[in-house]
Each structure stands twice: as C-alpha cells, then as structure tokens.
C-alpha cells in the first residue's frame, strides 16, 4: 500500500479526452497521480451521467474512484448536485469516511473547510482571486500544503480542459490520512474551477 505522506510533492495530471477536445462534448474525467519524478502512483476516474455533464457542468453530481497500480481502491469521493456551495464527501478505499470538503461564501476569494467525519475542522483551504491557480491549506493560520494549477501552454489550455496540478505539502505536518484528503481536494478544485 502506498503511503502518500512520504511524498512532499505529487502531480495530478488530467488525461486529455480526445472526443471532448474535438467535439466539446463533456466526457468523464480521468486522472493519473504521479511522483515529482513522473512515476505513476494512482489512477482516478469520474462516474457521472452524460446529461448532467452537458447541462449541469461543474455543478453536477458525481463520484470519483481512485485506485493504486494494482487496481486496489485507495480513495472514494462523491458529491450531490449543488447550486452555490459544494459539499464533497471523502472515504478511504474500504468506504470508511475520512472527511469532507465544504465551500463557504467568501468575497473576494474562495474558501473551504476540510472537516473530519464528525464535522470538526481540520484545515482551512483558501484561494485568492489575485492568484486564481493557487490554493493554500492553513492550520491555525500557518500554511501546511498547497495545490497549484500548472499552465499547460496556449494550445492545451485553449483546446482542452485537461489540467495538471502540483500538490506540495509539509511532510512533518501532513500524515497519510491528511494526504488522502488533500488529494481529494485537488480533484474537487479541478472539477469546480477549471472544468470549462
């Protein structure tokens, strides 16, 4: 079993969906999670309805499944349809709740709380409007991790919504449990802010 806490940096790379790139028809997202050296660790895929992808866009209900290289479940993420403020449920590979990511109204900027299964706050997740590609995880005001969307180049950015995110974390402050929650947040950030 992979211990994500060992890696101070992870790369979450969305796979290019060729049908989507040529037709504009929104397809289910697929991701590969890599080490900083480019070694694949995990694979993830979205499960959602075709109509909800086309009409509800980033607000659609969905489930994400994350497995290791042997196909063993590592993480399960799901959410219902939402109007304004999203709520993402996060479970381990065996379906045990790990926590949730809850969006809160904030102006200007983007604000979430990463909560434990009982609803207690673990970390605050903030994104500034002035740095739209950077999201910081704070514990009592101190940054312990961050997710940054990488610029893919003009052609990739214009032709697809396939994004790459870098997760950087303080390995002394973030354990395996928190590493899984932060990984789930990277998927949520892509689905909520970078779908179109």
Coordinates of N, CA and C in Angstrom, one line a residue:
X1 N 0.8 -1.2 0.0 CA 0.0 0.0 0.0 C 0.9 1.2 0.0
X2 N 0.5 2.2 -0.9 CA 1.3 3.4 -1.0 C 1.0 4.4 0.2
X3 N 2.0 4.9 0.8 CA 1.8 5.9 1.8 C 2.1 7.3 1.2
X4 N 1.0 8.1 0.9 CA 1.2 9.3 0.2 C 1.9 10.4 1.1
X5 N 1.9 10.2 2.4 CA 2.6 11.1 3.3 C 4.1 11.1 3.1
X6 N 4.7 10.1 2.4 CA 6.1 10.1 2.2 C 6.5 11.1 1.1
X7 N 5.6 11.5 0.3 CA 5.9 12.4 -0.9 C 5.6 13.8 -0.6
X8 N 6.6 14.7 -0.5 CA 6.4 16.1 -0.3 C 5.7 16.8 -1.5
X9 N 5.8 16.2 -2.7 CA 5.2 16.7 -3.9 C 4.5 15.6 -4.7
X10 N 3.3 15.9 -5.1 CA 2.6 14.9 -6.0 C 2.1 15.7 -7.2
X11 N 1.9 15.1 -8.4 CA 1.4 15.7 -9.5 C 0.1 15.0 -9.9
X12 N -0.9 15.8 -10.1 CA -2.2 15.2 -10.5 C -2.4 15.7 -11.9
X13 N -2.4 14.8 -12.9 CA -2.5 15.1 -14.3 C -3.8 14.5 -14.9
X14 N -4.6 15.5 -15.4 CA -5.8 15.0 -16.0 C -5.5 14.5 -17.4
X15 N -6.1 13.4 -17.8 CA -5.9 12.9 -19.1 C -6.7 13.6 -20.2
X16 N -6.1 13.9 -21.3 CA -6.7 14.5 -22.4 C -7.8 13.6 -23.0
X17 N -9.0 14.1 -23.0 CA -10.1 13.3 -23.6 C -10.3 13.8 -25.1
X18 N -9.9 13.0 -26.0 CA -9.9 13.4 -27.4 C -11.2 13.7 -28.0
X19 N -12.2 12.9 -27.6 CA -13.6 13.2 -28.0 C -14.1 14.6 -27.6
X20 N -13.7 14.9 -26.3 CA -14.1 16.2 -25.8 C -13.3 17.3 -26.5
X21 N -12.1 17.1 -26.8 CA -11.3 18.1 -27.4 C -11.8 18.5 -28.8
X22 N -12.3 17.5 -29.5 CA -12.7 17.7 -30.9 C -14.2 18.1 -31.0
X23 N -15.0 17.7 -30.1 CA -16.5 17.9 -30.2 C -17.0 18.9 -29.2
X24 N -16.3 19.1 -28.1 CA -16.8 19.9 -27.0 C -17.8 19.1 -26.1
X25 N -18.1 17.9 -26.4 CA -19.0 17.0 -25.6 C -18.2 16.6 -24.3
X26 N -18.7 17.1 -23.2 CA -18.1 16.8 -21.9 C -18.1 15.3 -21.6
X27 N -16.9 14.8 -21.4 CA -16.7 13.4 -21.0 C -16.3 13.2 -19.6
X28 N -16.4 12.0 -19.1 CA -15.9 11.8 -17.7 C -14.4 12.0 -17.6
X29 N -14.0 12.7 -16.5 CA -12.6 13.0 -16.3 C -11.9 11.8 -15.8
X30 N -10.6 11.7 -16.2 CA -9.7 10.7 -15.8 C -8.4 11.4 -15.4
X31 N -7.7 10.8 -14.4 CA -6.5 11.4 -13.8 C -5.4 10.4 -13.5
X32 N -4.2 10.8 -13.6 CA -3.1 10.0 -13.1 C -2.4 10.8 -12.0
X33 N -2.1 10.2 -10.9 CA -1.3 10.8 -9.8 C 0.1 10.3 -9.9
X34 N 1.1 11.2 -10.0 CA 2.5 10.9 -10.2 C 3.3 11.4 -9.1
X35 N 4.5 10.9 -8.9 CA 5.5 11.4 -8.0 C 6.1 12.6 -8.7
X36 N 6.9 13.4 -8.0 CA 7.6 14.6 -8.7 C 8.5 14.1 -9.8
X37 N 9.0 12.8 -9.8 CA 9.8 12.3 -10.8 C 9.0 11.7 -12.0
X38 N 7.7 11.8 -11.9 CA 6.9 11.3 -13.0 C 6.5 9.8 -12.9
X39 N 6.8 9.2 -11.8 CA 6.4 7.8 -11.6 C 4.9 7.7 -11.2
X40 N 4.1 7.0 -12.0 CA 2.7 6.8 -11.7 C 2.4 6.1 -10.4
X41 N 1.6 6.7 -9.6 CA 1.2 6.0 -8.3 C -0.2 5.6 -8.3
X42 N -1.1 6.4 -8.7 CA -2.6 6.2 -8.6 C -3.3 6.6 -9.9
X43 N -4.5 6.0 -10.1 CA -5.3 6.4 -11.2 C -6.7 6.7 -10.7
X44 N -7.3 7.7 -11.3 CA -8.7 8.1 -10.8 C -9.6 8.3 -12.0
X45 N -10.9 8.0 -11.8 CA -11.8 8.3 -12.9 C -13.2 8.7 -12.3
X46 N -13.8 9.6 -13.1 CA -15.1 10.1 -12.7 C -16.2 9.2 -13.1
X47 N -17.3 9.1 -12.3 CA -18.5 8.4 -12.7 C -19.7 9.4 -12.6
X48 N -20.3 9.8 -13.7 CA -21.4 10.8 -13.7 C -22.3 10.5 -14.9
X49 N -23.4 11.1 -14.9 CA -24.4 11.0 -16.0 C -24.0 11.9 -17.2
X50 N -24.2 11.4 -18.4 CA -23.9 12.2 -19.6 C -24.7 13.5 -19.7
X51 N -26.0 13.4 -19.4 CA -26.8 14.6 -19.4 C -26.3 15.6 -18.3
X52 N -26.0 15.2 -17.2 CA -25.6 16.1 -16.1 C -24.3 16.7 -16.5
X53 N -23.4 16.0 -17.1 CA -22.1 16.6 -17.6 C -22.3 17.8 -18.6
X54 N -23.3 17.6 -19.5 CA -23.6 18.6 -20.5 C -24.3 19.8 -20.0
X55 N -25.3 19.6 -19.1 CA -26.2 20.6 -18.7 C -25.9 21.2 -17.3
X56 N -25.4 20.4 -16.4 CA -25.1 20.9 -15.0 C -23.7 21.3 -14.9
X57 N -22.8 20.9 -15.8 CA -21.4 21.3 -15.9 C -20.7 21.0 -14.6
X58 N -20.1 22.1 -14.0 CA -19.3 21.9 -12.8 C -20.2 21.6 -11.5
X59 N -21.5 21.8 -11.6 CA -22.4 21.6 -10.5 C -22.9 20.2 -10.5
X60 N -22.5 19.4 -11.4 CA -23.1 18.0 -11.5 C -22.8 17.1 -10.3
X61 N -23.7 16.2 -10.0 CA -23.4 15.1 -9.1 C -22.4 14.2 -9.7
X62 N -21.5 13.6 -8.9 CA -20.5 12.7 -9.4 C -19.9 11.9 -8.3
X63 N -19.2 10.9 -8.7 CA -18.3 10.1 -7.9 C -17.0 9.9 -8.5
X64 N -15.9 9.9 -7.7 CA -14.6 9.7 -8.2 C -14.0 8.4 -7.5
X65 N -13.4 7.6 -8.3 CA -12.8 6.4 -7.8 C -11.3 6.5 -8.0
X66 N -10.5 6.2 -6.9 CA -9.0 6.3 -7.0 C -8.5 4.9 -6.6
X67 N -7.6 4.4 -7.5 CA -7.0 3.0 -7.3 C -5.5 3.1 -7.4
X68 N -4.8 2.1 -6.8 CA -3.4 2.1 -7.0 C -3.0 1.4 -8.3
X69 N -1.7 1.1 -8.5 CA -1.3 0.5 -9.7 C -1.8 -1.0 -9.9
X70 N -2.2 -1.6 -8.7 CA -2.7 -3.0 -8.8 C -4.2 -3.0 -8.9
X71 N -4.8 -1.8 -9.0 CA -6.3 -1.7 -9.1 C -7.0 -1.8 -7.8
X72 N -6.3 -1.7 -6.7 CA -6.9 -1.7 -5.3 C -7.4 -0.3 -5.0
X73 N -8.7 -0.2 -4.5 CA -9.2 1.1 -4.1 C -8.4 1.8 -3.0
X74 N -8.2 3.0 -3.2 CA -7.5 3.9 -2.3 C -8.3 5.0 -1.7
X75 N -9.2 5.5 -2.5 CA -10.0 6.7 -2.1 C -11.3 6.7 -2.9
X76 N -12.4 7.2 -2.3 CA -13.6 7.4 -3.0 C -14.2 8.7 -2.6
X77 N -14.6 9.5 -3.6 CA -15.1 10.8 -3.4 C -16.4 11.0 -4.1
X78 N -17.4 11.7 -3.5 CA -18.6 11.9 -4.2 C -19.2 13.2 -3.7
X79 N -20.1 13.7 -4.5 CA -20.9 14.9 -4.2 C -22.2 14.9 -4.9
X80 N -23.2 15.6 -4.3 CA -24.5 15.8 -5.0 C -24.5 17.0 -5.8
X81 N -25.6 17.2 -6.6 CA -25.7 18.5 -7.3 C -25.7 19.6 -6.3
X82 N -25.2 20.8 -6.7 CA -25.2 21.9 -5.8 C -25.5 23.2 -6.6
X83 N -26.1 24.2 -6.0 CA -26.3 25.5 -6.7 C -25.2 26.4 -6.5
X84 N -24.8 26.7 -5.2 CA -23.7 27.7 -5.0 C -22.5 27.1 -4.2
X85 N -22.8 26.4 -3.1 CA -21.7 26.0 -2.2 C -21.6 24.4 -2.2
X86 N -20.5 23.9 -2.7 CA -20.3 22.5 -2.9 C -20.0 21.8 -1.5
X87 N -20.3 20.5 -1.5 CA -20.0 19.7 -0.3 C -19.5 18.3 -0.9
X88 N -18.3 18.0 -0.6 CA -17.6 16.8 -1.1 C -17.4 15.8 0.0
X89 N -17.9 14.6 -0.1 CA -17.6 13.5 0.9 C -16.4 12.7 0.4
X90 N -15.6 12.4 1.4 CA -14.3 11.7 1.1 C -14.2 10.4 2.0
X91 N -14.0 9.3 1.3 CA -13.9 8.0 2.1 C -12.6 7.3 1.6
X92 N -12.1 6.4 2.5 CA -10.9 5.6 2.1 C -11.3 4.5 1.1
X93 N -10.4 3.6 0.7 CA -10.7 2.6 -0.3 C -11.7 1.6 0.2
X94 N -11.9 1.5 1.5 CA -12.8 0.5 2.0 C -14.2 1.1 2.4
X95 N -14.3 2.4 2.0 CA -15.6 3.1 2.2 C -15.8 3.8 3.5
X96 N -14.7 3.7 4.4 CA -14.8 4.4 5.7 C -14.6 5.9 5.5
X97 N -15.5 6.7 6.1 CA -15.5 8.2 5.9 C -14.1 8.7 6.5
X98 N -13.5 9.6 5.6 CA -12.3 10.3 6.1 C -12.6 11.7 6.4
X99 N -13.6 12.3 5.7 CA -13.9 13.7 6.0 C -14.7 14.3 4.9
X100 N -14.8 15.6 4.8 CA -15.5 16.3 3.8 C -14.9 17.6 3.5
X101 N -15.1 18.1 2.3 CA -14.7 19.5 1.9 C -15.9 20.3 1.6
X102 N -16.0 21.4 2.4 CA -17.2 22.3 2.3 C -16.9 23.7 1.9
X103 N -17.5 24.2 0.9 CA -17.3 25.5 0.4 C -18.1 26.5 1.2
X104 N -17.5 27.7 1.5 CA -18.2 28.7 2.3 C -18.2 30.0 1.4
X105 N -19.2 30.8 1.7 CA -19.3 32.1 1.0 C -18.1 33.0 1.4
X106 N -17.4 33.5 0.5 CA -16.2 34.4 0.8 C -16.1 35.4 -0.3
X107 N -15.9 36.6 0.0 CA -15.7 37.6 -1.0 C -14.6 38.6 -0.5
X108 N -13.6 38.9 -1.3 CA -13.2 38.2 -2.5 C -12.4 36.9 -2.2
X109 N -12.4 36.0 -3.1 CA -11.7 34.8 -2.9 C -12.5 33.6 -2.8
X110 N -11.9 32.4 -2.5 CA -12.5 31.2 -2.4 C -12.1 30.5 -1.1
X111 N -13.1 30.0 -0.3 CA -12.8 29.5 1.0 C -13.6 28.2 1.2
X112 N -12.8 27.2 1.8 CA -13.4 25.9 2.1 C -12.9 25.5 3.5
X113 N -13.6 24.6 4.1 CA -13.0 23.9 5.3 C -12.9 22.4 4.9
X114 N -11.9 21.8 5.4 CA -11.7 20.4 5.3 C -12.0 19.8 6.7
X115 N -13.0 19.1 6.8 CA -13.6 18.6 8.1 C -13.4 17.1 8.3
X116 N -13.3 16.7 9.5 CA -13.3 15.3 9.8 C -14.7 14.7 9.7
X117 N -14.8 13.4 9.8 CA -16.2 12.8 9.6 C -17.2 13.3 10.5
X118 N -16.9 13.8 11.7 CA -17.8 14.4 12.7 C -18.1 15.8 12.4
X119 N -17.5 16.4 11.4 CA -17.7 17.8 11.1 C -16.8 18.8 11.8
X120 N -15.8 18.3 12.5 CA -14.8 19.2 13.1 C -13.8 19.7 12.1
X121 N -13.4 20.9 12.2 CA -12.5 21.5 11.2 C -11.0 20.9 11.4
X122 N -10.5 20.5 10.2 CA -9.1 20.0 10.2 C -8.2 21.1 9.6
X123 N -8.5 21.6 8.4 CA -7.7 22.6 7.7 C -8.7 23.6 7.1
X124 N -8.2 24.8 6.8 CA -8.9 25.8 6.0 C -8.2 25.8 4.6
X125 N -9.0 25.8 3.6 CA -8.5 25.9 2.2 C -8.9 27.2 1.6
X126 N -7.9 28.0 1.2 CA -8.2 29.3 0.6 C -7.5 29.5 -0.7
X127 N -8.3 30.2 -1.6 CA -7.7 30.6 -2.9 C -8.0 32.1 -3.1
X128 N -7.0 32.8 -3.5 CA -7.2 34.2 -3.7 C -7.6 34.5 -5.2
X129 N -8.4 35.5 -5.3 CA -8.8 35.9 -6.7 C -7.6 36.5 -7.5
X130 N -6.6 36.9 -6.8 CA -5.4 37.5 -7.4 C -4.4 36.5 -7.8
X131 N -4.6 35.3 -7.3 CA -3.7 34.1 -7.6 C -4.7 32.9 -7.9
X132 N -5.4 33.0 -9.0 CA -6.5 32.0 -9.2 C -6.1 30.6 -9.3
X133 N -4.8 30.3 -9.6 CA -4.3 29.0 -9.7 C -3.7 28.4 -8.5
X134 N -3.7 29.1 -7.4 CA -3.1 28.6 -6.1 C -4.1 28.5 -5.0
X135 N -4.1 27.4 -4.3 CA -5.0 27.1 -3.2 C -4.1 26.7 -2.0
X136 N -4.3 27.3 -0.9 CA -3.4 27.1 0.3 C -4.2 26.4 1.4
X137 N -3.6 25.4 2.0 CA -4.2 24.7 3.2 C -3.6 25.3 4.4
X138 N -4.4 25.8 5.3 CA -3.9 26.5 6.5 C -4.4 25.8 7.8
X139 N -3.5 25.6 8.7 CA -3.8 25.1 10.1 C -3.4 26.2 11.1
X140 N -4.5 26.8 11.7 CA -4.3 27.9 12.6 C -3.5 29.0 12.0
X141 N -3.8 29.3 10.7 CA -3.1 30.4 10.0 C -1.8 30.1 9.4
X142 N -1.2 28.9 9.6 CA 0.1 28.5 9.0 C -0.2 27.6 7.8
X143 N 0.5 27.9 6.7 CA 0.3 27.1 5.5 C 1.1 25.7 5.7
X144 N 0.3 24.6 5.5 CA 0.9 23.3 5.6 C 0.9 22.5 4.3
X145 N 0.2 23.1 3.3 CA 0.2 22.4 2.0 C -0.4 23.4 1.0
X146 N -0.2 23.2 -0.3 CA -0.8 24.0 -1.3 C -1.0 23.2 -2.6
X147 N -2.0 23.6 -3.4 CA -2.3 23.0 -4.7 C -2.2 24.1 -5.7
X148 N -1.4 23.9 -6.7 CA -1.2 24.9 -7.8 C -1.5 24.3 -9.1
X149 N -2.4 24.9 -9.9 CA -2.7 24.5 -11.2 C -1.5 25.0 -12.1
X150 N -0.9 24.1 -12.9 CA 0.2 24.5 -13.8 C -0.3 24.9 -15.1
X151 N 0.3 25.9 -15.7 CA 0.0 26.4 -17.0 C 0.4 25.3 -18.0
X152 N -0.6 24.9 -18.9 CA -0.3 23.9 -19.8 C 0.1 24.3 -21.2
X153 N 0.2 25.6 -21.4 CA 0.6 26.1 -22.7 C -0.7 26.6 -23.5
X154 N -0.5 27.5 -24.4 CA -1.7 28.1 -25.1 C -2.5 27.1 -25.8
X155 N -1.9 26.1 -26.5 CA -2.7 25.2 -27.3 C -3.5 24.2 -26.4
X156 N -2.8 23.7 -25.4 CA -3.5 22.8 -24.5 C -4.6 23.5 -23.7
X157 N -4.3 24.7 -23.2 CA -5.3 25.4 -22.5 C -6.5 25.8 -23.3
X158 N -6.3 26.1 -24.6 CA -7.4 26.5 -25.5 C -8.2 25.3 -26.0
X159 N -7.5 24.2 -26.2 CA -8.2 23.1 -26.9 C -8.8 22.1 -25.9
X160 N -8.3 22.0 -24.7 CA -8.9 21.0 -23.8 C -9.1 21.6 -22.4
X161 N -9.7 20.9 -21.5 CA -9.8 21.3 -20.1 C -9.0 20.3 -19.3
X162 N -8.0 19.6 -19.9 CA -7.1 18.7 -19.2 C -6.0 19.5 -18.5
X163 N -6.1 19.4 -17.2 CA -5.2 20.3 -16.3 C -4.2 19.4 -15.6
X164 N -3.2 20.1 -15.1 CA -2.1 19.5 -14.2 C -2.0 20.3 -13.0
X165 N -2.1 19.6 -11.8 CA -2.0 20.3 -10.5 C -0.8 19.7 -9.8
X166 N -0.1 20.6 -9.0 CA 1.0 20.1 -8.2 C 0.6 20.3 -6.7
X167 N 0.7 19.2 -6.0 CA 0.4 19.3 -4.5 C 1.7 19.3 -3.8
X168 N 1.9 20.3 -3.0 CA 3.1 20.5 -2.2 C 2.7 20.5 -0.7
X169 N 3.4 19.7 0.1 CA 3.0 19.6 1.5 C 4.2 19.5 2.4
X170 N 4.0 19.9 3.6 CA 5.0 19.8 4.7 C 4.8 18.4 5.2
X171 N 5.7 17.5 5.0 CA 5.6 16.1 5.4 C 5.7 15.9 6.9
X172 N 6.2 16.9 7.6 CA 6.1 16.9 9.1 C 4.8 17.2 9.6
X173 N 4.0 18.0 8.9 CA 2.7 18.4 9.4 C 1.5 17.6 8.8
X174 N 1.7 16.9 7.7 CA 0.7 16.2 7.0 C 0.9 14.7 7.0
X175 N 0.0 13.9 7.6 CA 0.1 12.5 7.7 C -0.6 11.8 6.5
X176 N -0.7 10.5 6.5 CA -1.3 9.7 5.4 C -2.8 10.1 5.3
X177 N -3.5 10.2 6.4 CA -4.9 10.5 6.4 C -5.1 11.9 5.7
X178 N -4.3 12.9 6.1 CA -4.5 14.2 5.6 C -4.0 14.2 4.1
X179 N -3.0 13.4 3.8 CA -2.6 13.4 2.4 C -3.7 12.9 1.5
X180 N -4.5 11.9 1.9 CA -5.6 11.5 1.1 C -6.7 12.5 1.0
X181 N -6.9 13.2 2.0 CA -7.9 14.3 2.0 C -7.5 15.5 1.1
X182 N -6.2 15.8 1.1 CA -5.7 16.9 0.2 C -5.7 16.4 -1.2
X183 N -5.4 15.2 -1.5 CA -5.5 14.6 -2.9 C -7.0 14.8 -3.4
X184 N -7.9 14.4 -2.5 CA -9.3 14.6 -2.9 C -9.7 16.0 -3.2
X185 N -9.1 17.0 -2.5 CA -9.3 18.4 -2.7 C -8.7 18.8 -4.1
X186 N -7.7 18.2 -4.5 CA -7.1 18.6 -5.9 C -8.1 18.2 -7.0
X187 N -8.8 17.1 -6.8 CA -9.8 16.7 -7.8 C -11.0 17.7 -7.7
X188 N -11.4 18.1 -6.5 CA -12.5 19.0 -6.3 C -12.2 20.4 -6.9
X189 N -11.0 20.8 -6.8 CA -10.6 22.1 -7.3 C -10.7 22.1 -8.8
X190 N -10.2 21.0 -9.4 CA -10.3 20.9 -10.9 C -11.8 20.9 -11.3
X191 N -12.6 20.1 -10.7 CA -14.0 20.0 -11.1 C -14.8 21.2 -10.9
X192 N -14.4 22.0 -9.9 CA -15.2 23.2 -9.5 C -14.8 24.4 -10.3
X193 N -13.5 24.6 -10.5 CA -13.0 25.8 -11.0 C -12.4 25.8 -12.4
X194 N -12.0 24.6 -12.9 CA -11.2 24.5 -14.1 C -11.9 23.6 -15.1
X195 N -13.2 23.3 -15.0 CA -13.9 22.4 -15.9 C -14.1 23.0 -17.3
X196 N -14.2 24.3 -17.4 CA -14.6 24.9 -18.7 C -13.3 25.6 -19.3

